[in-house]
XYZ file of C-alpha atoms in Angstrom:
400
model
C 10.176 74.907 -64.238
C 8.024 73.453 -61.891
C 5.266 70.899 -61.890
C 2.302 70.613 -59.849
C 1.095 66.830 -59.379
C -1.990 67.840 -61.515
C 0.414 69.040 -64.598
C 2.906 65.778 -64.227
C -0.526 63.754 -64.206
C -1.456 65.280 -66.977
C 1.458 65.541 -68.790
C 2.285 61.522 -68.011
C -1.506 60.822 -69.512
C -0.986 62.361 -72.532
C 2.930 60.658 -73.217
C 1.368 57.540 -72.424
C -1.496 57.642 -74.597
C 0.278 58.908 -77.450
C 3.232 56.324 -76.725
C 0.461 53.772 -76.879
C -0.802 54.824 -79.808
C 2.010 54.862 -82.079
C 3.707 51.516 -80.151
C 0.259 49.605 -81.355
C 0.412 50.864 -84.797
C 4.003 49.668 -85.205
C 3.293 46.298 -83.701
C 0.404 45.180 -85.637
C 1.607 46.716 -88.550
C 4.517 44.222 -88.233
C 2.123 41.360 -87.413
C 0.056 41.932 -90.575
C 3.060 42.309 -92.923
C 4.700 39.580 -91.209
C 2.065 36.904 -92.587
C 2.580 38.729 -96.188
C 6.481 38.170 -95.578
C 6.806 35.211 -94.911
C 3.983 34.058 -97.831
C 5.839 36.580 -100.355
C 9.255 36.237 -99.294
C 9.916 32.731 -97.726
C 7.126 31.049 -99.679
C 5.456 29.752 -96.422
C 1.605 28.095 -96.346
C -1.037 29.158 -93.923
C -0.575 26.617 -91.503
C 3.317 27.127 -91.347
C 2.512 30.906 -90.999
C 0.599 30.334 -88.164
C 3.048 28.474 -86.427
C 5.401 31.128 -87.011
C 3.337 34.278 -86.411
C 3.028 32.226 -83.140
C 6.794 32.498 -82.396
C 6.806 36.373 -81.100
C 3.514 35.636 -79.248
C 4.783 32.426 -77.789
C 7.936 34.253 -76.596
C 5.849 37.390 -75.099
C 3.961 34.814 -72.814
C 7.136 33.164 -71.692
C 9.073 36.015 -71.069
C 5.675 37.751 -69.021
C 6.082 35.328 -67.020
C 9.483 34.685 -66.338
C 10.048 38.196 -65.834
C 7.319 38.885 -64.094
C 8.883 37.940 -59.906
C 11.545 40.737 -61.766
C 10.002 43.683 -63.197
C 8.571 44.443 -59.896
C 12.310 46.110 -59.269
C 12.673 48.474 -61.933
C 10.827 51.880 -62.968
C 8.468 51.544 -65.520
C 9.632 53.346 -68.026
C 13.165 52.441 -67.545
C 11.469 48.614 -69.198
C 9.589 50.491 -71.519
C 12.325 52.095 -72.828
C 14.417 48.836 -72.860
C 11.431 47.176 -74.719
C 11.201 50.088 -77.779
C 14.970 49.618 -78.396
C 14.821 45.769 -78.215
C 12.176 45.606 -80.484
C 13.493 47.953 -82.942
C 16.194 45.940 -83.315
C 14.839 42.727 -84.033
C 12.209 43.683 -86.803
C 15.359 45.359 -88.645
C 16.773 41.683 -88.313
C 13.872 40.159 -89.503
C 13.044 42.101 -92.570
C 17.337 42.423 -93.603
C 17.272 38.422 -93.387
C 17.193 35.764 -96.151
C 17.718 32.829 -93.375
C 14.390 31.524 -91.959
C 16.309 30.025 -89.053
C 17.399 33.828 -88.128
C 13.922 35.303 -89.226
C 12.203 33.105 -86.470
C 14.867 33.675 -83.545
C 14.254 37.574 -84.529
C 10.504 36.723 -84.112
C 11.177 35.057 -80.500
C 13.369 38.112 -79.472
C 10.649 40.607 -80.794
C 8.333 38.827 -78.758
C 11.070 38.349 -75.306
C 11.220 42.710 -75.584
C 7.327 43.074 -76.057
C 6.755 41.438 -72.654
C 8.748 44.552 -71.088
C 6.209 47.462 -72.975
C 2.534 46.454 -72.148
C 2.507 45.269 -68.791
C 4.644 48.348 -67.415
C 2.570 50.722 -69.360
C -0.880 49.459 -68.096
C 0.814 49.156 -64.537
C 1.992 52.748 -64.810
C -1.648 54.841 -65.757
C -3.350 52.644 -63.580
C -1.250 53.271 -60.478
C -3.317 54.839 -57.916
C -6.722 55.034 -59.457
C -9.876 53.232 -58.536
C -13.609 53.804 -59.526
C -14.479 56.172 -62.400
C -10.986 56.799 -62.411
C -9.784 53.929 -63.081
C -12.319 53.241 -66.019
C -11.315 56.510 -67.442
C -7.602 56.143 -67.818
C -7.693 52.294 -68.645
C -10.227 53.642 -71.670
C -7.928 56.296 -72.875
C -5.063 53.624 -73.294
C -7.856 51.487 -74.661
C -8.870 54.200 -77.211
C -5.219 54.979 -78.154
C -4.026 51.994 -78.801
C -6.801 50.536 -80.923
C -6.545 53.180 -82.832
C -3.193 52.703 -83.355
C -4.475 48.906 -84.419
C -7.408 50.178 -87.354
C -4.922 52.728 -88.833
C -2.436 50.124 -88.911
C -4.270 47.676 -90.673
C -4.809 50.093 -93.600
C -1.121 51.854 -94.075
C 0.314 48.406 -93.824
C -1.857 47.152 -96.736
C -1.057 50.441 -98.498
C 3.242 49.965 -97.704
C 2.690 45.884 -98.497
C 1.875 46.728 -101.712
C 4.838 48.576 -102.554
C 7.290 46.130 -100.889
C 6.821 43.273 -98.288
C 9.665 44.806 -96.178
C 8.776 48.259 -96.377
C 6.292 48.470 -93.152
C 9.294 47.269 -91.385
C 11.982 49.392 -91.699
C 9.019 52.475 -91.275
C 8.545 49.806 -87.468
C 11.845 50.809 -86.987
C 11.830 54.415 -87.303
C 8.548 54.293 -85.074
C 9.606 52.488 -82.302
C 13.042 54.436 -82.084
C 10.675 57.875 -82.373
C 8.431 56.442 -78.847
C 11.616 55.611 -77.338
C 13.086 59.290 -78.126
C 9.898 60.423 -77.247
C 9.726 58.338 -73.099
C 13.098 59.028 -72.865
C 12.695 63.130 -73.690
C 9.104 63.127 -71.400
C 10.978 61.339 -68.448
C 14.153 63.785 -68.207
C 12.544 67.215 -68.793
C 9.411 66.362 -66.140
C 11.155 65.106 -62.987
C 7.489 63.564 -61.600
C 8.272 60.880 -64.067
C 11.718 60.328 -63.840
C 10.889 59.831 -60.250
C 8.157 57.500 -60.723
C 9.000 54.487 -58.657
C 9.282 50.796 -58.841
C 6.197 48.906 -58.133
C 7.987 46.992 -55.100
C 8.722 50.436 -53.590
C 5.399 51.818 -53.740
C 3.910 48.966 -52.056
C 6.239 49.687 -49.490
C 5.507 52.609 -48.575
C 1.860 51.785 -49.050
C -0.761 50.869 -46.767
C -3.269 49.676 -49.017
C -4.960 46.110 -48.524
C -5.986 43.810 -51.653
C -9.823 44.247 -52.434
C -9.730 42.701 -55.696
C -13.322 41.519 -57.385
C -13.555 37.583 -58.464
C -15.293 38.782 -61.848
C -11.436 38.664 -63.183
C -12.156 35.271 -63.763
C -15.194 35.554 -66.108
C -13.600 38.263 -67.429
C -9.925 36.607 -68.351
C -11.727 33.758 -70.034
C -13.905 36.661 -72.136
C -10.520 37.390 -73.010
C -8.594 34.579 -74.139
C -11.952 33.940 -76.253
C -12.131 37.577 -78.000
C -8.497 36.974 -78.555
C -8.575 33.534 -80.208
C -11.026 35.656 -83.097
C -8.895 38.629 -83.367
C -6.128 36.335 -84.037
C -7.687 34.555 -86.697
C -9.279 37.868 -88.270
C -5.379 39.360 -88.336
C -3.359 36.135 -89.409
C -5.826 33.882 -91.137
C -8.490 36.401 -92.797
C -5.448 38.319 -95.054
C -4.869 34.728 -96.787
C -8.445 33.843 -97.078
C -8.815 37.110 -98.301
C -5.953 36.534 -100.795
C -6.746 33.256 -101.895
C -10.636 32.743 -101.762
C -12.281 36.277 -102.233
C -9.510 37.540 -104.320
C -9.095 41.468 -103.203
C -6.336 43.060 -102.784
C -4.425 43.928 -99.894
C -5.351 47.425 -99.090
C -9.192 46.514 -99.405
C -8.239 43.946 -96.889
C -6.537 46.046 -94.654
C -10.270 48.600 -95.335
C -12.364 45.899 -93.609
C -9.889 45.470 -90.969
C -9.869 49.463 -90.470
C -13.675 48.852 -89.990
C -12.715 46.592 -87.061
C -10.467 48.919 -85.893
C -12.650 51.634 -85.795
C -15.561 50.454 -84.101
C -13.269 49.488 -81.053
C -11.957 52.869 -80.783
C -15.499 54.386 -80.829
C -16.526 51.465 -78.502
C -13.328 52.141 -75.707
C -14.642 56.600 -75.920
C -18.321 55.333 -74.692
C -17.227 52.616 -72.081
C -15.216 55.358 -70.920
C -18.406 57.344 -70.077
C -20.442 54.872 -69.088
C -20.144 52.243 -65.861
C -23.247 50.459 -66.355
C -21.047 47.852 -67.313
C -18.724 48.035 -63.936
C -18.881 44.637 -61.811
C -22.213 43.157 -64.134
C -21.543 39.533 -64.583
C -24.585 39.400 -67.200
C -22.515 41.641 -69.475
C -19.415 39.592 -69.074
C -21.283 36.422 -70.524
C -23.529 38.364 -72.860
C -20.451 39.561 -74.723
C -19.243 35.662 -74.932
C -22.309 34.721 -76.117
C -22.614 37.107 -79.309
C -19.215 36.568 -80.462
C -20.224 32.324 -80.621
C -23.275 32.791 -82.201
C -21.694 35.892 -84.543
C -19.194 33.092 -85.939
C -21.913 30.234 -86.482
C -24.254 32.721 -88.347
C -21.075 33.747 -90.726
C -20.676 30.471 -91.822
C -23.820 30.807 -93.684
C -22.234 34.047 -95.727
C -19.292 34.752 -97.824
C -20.125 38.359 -99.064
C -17.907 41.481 -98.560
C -21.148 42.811 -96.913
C -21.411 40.227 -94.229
C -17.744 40.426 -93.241
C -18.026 44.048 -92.727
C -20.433 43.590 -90.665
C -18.988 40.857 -88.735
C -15.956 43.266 -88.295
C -18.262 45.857 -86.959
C -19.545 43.940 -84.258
C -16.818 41.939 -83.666
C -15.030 45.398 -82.683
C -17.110 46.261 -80.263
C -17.547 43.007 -78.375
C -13.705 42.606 -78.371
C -13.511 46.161 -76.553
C -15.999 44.955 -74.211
C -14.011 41.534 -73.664
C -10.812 43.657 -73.188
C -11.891 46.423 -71.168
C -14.052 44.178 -68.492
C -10.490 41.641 -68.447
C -8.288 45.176 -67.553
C -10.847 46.907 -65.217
C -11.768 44.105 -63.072
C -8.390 42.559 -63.397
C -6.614 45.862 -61.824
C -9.810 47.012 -59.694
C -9.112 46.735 -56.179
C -5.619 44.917 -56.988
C -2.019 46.372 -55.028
C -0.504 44.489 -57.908
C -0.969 46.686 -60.667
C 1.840 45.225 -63.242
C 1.210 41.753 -61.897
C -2.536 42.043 -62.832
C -1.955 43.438 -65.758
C 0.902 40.244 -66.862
C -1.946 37.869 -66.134
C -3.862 40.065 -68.506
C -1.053 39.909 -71.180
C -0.459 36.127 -70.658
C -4.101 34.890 -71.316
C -4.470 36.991 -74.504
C -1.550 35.796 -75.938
C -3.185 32.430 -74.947
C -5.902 33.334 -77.316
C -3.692 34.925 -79.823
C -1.603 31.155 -80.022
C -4.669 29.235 -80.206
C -5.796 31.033 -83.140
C -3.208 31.611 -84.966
C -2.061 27.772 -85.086
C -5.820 26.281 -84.636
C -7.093 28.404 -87.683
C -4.010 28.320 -89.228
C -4.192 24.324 -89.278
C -8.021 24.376 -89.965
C -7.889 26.883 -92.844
C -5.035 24.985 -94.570
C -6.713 21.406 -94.073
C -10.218 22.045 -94.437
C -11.269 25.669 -94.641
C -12.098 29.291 -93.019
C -15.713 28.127 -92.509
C -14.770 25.795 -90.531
C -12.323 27.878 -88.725
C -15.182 30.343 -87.903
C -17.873 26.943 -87.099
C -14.793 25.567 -84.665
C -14.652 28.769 -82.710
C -18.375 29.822 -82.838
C -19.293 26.430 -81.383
C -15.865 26.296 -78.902
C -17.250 29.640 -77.331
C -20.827 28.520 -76.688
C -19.765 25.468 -74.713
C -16.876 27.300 -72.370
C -19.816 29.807 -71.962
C -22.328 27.347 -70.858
C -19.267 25.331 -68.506
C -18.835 29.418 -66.576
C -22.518 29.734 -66.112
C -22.637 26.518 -64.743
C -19.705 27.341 -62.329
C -21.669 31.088 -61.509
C -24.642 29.218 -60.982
C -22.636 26.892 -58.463
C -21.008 29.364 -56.511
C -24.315 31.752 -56.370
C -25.736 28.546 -54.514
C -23.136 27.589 -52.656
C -22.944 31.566 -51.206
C -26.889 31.680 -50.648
C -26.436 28.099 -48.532
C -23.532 29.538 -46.504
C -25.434 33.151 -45.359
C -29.128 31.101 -45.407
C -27.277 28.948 -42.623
């Protein structure tokens, strides 16, 4: 059969997205019944939680980078496919386990594999593609993996329920079905089994780096957006638990409210580039999300934190798409780009996982929200002071 480059586009857009969609589910569907796990199961507090939900994402940003002068060798999907295997293997440790020692070293090798899936994948759609492009594809993985986050959030809450290992032996059966699923796409459609390494592209490429220094703005936006969803997925379930007493599947309801507004939020950024290479939206986004966490300290009701969800979900899909479009805009790097991406929201993900983890066990989830709300304000105020700096400095150079 053959394939036009227009059909093996095509066909590579939709494996992708769908690959993305059900890897995301399966990931943060272990993340969330992780935390009721290792509460249930090994009898853990919330700060000790932390620390340990902070094992896999500790391990992803050492492996990102330690891998990252290597990955530039092999094919993308090649990793991918190494990474869905990996993974598989090591939640399937973690939930047959009674031995904490061998539940966290199945937590650092869950992370080590995870380093080889998102990277490569937001490499391989990007590849090539500039512009409106560009925005497009980067806002169909957006929109596909999101949504693999808010349907998570409730069918793990749901399978929790039920048992505490449950949601990971259904991980397992997921991550083997994407791998089944890459491996199948890549051998019947020979445009991506010949997709080639990002070293050997460059090659053969004349393209010169015209990346945009908005990454910057943008990768702090990130690390910031991150530090909240970290909290909202690792600290929130407890409070949830232990403070406003519902159960786990309303829990994992507000969540889906999150969830869903990003999803909604990635579809219209797709259509719209009024946001493309606008510094005022980077920092406006910054700004709401600080002053969004101050105001909620002043609330406790089901009613605010939906709301809070709601607009937290759409300022963390503008944080995340402005980090990956200016991050790979212009770039030759793709996969390296995209690492740096990786790297600095795991930052965020560690910071709140053990910060809030710490400050909800010692004090409490106000002051988890007040500590972040307040954090966020000032690192906004240092960047515009730094934006304001350069603008002047630029204006001085041409004005001479």
């Amino acid at each position: 059969m053959e394939f036009t480059k227009e059909k093996v586009d095509s066909i590579q857009f939709w494996v992708l997205n769908v690959a993305s969609f059900l890897a995301q589910l399966t990931i943060a569907m272990v993340n969330l019944a992780m935390v009721y796990h290792l509460r249930g199961f090994f009898h853990l507090t919330a700060d000790k939680i932390g620390i340990a939900a902070s094992i896999s994402t500790a391990a992803y940003l050492l492996f990102c980078i330690l891998l990252s002068p290597y990955t530039v060798h092999f094919k993308p999907r090649n990793l991918v496919e190494t990474s869905l295997l990996g993974m598989a293997v090591s939640v399937a440790v973690f939930a047959s386990t009674s031995k904490i020692a061998l539940a966290y070293a199945s937590l650092a090798f869950y992370g080590a594999f995870m380093s080889l899936l998102w990277p490569q994948i937001e490499g391989w759609f990007s590849r090539g593609k500039e512009g409106k492009q560009l925005s497009h594809v980067s806002n169909a993985f957006n929109f596909s993996w999101s949504s693999g986050v808010g349907v998570s959030s409730f069918v793990a809450g749901v399978l929790v329920e039920r048992s505490t290992t449950l949601p990971f032996w259904v991980s397992v059966a997921l991550f083997l079905l994407v791998f089944l699923m890459i491996a199948t796409s890549s051998a019947l459609v020979p445009g991506i089994r010949a997709m080639k390494s990002e070293k050997e592209e460059n090659l053969a490429s004349d393209k010169i780096d015209e990346s945009t220094p908005l990454r910057y703005y943008c990768w702090v936006g990130v690390i910031i957006l991150y530090t909240g969803m970290s909290v909202i997925l690792t600290i929130f379930p407890l409070y949830a638990q232990d403070v406003l007493l519902i159960s786990e599947s309303l829990t994992g309801l507000l969540l889906l409210f999150r969830g869903v507004a990003t999803c909604i939020s990635f579809l219209l950024l797709g259509r719209f580039g009024f946001w493309h290479f606008k510094k005022r939206y980077i920092f406006l986004v910054q700004i709401l999300f600080g002053l969004s966490c101050l105001v909620l300290t002043g609330f406790s009701s089901m009613l605010s934190y939906g709301l809070f969800f709601l607009l937290f979900g759409i300022l963390f899909a503008l944080a995340y798409a402005q980090s990956m479009f200016h991050g790979a805009s212009g770039s030759i790097n793709r996969s390296q780009r995209m690492i740096v991406h990786e790297v600095l929201l795991t930052v965020g993900t560690i910071i709140g996982a053990v910060l809030g983890g710490y400050l909800y066990e010692t004090f409490s989830f106000t002051l988890v929200l007040l500590s972040i709300g307040t954090g966020t304000l000032v690192v906004v105020a240092l960047e515009l002071i730094v934006a304001l700096a350069v603008k002047r400095r630029i204006v001085a150079f041409w004005g001479a």
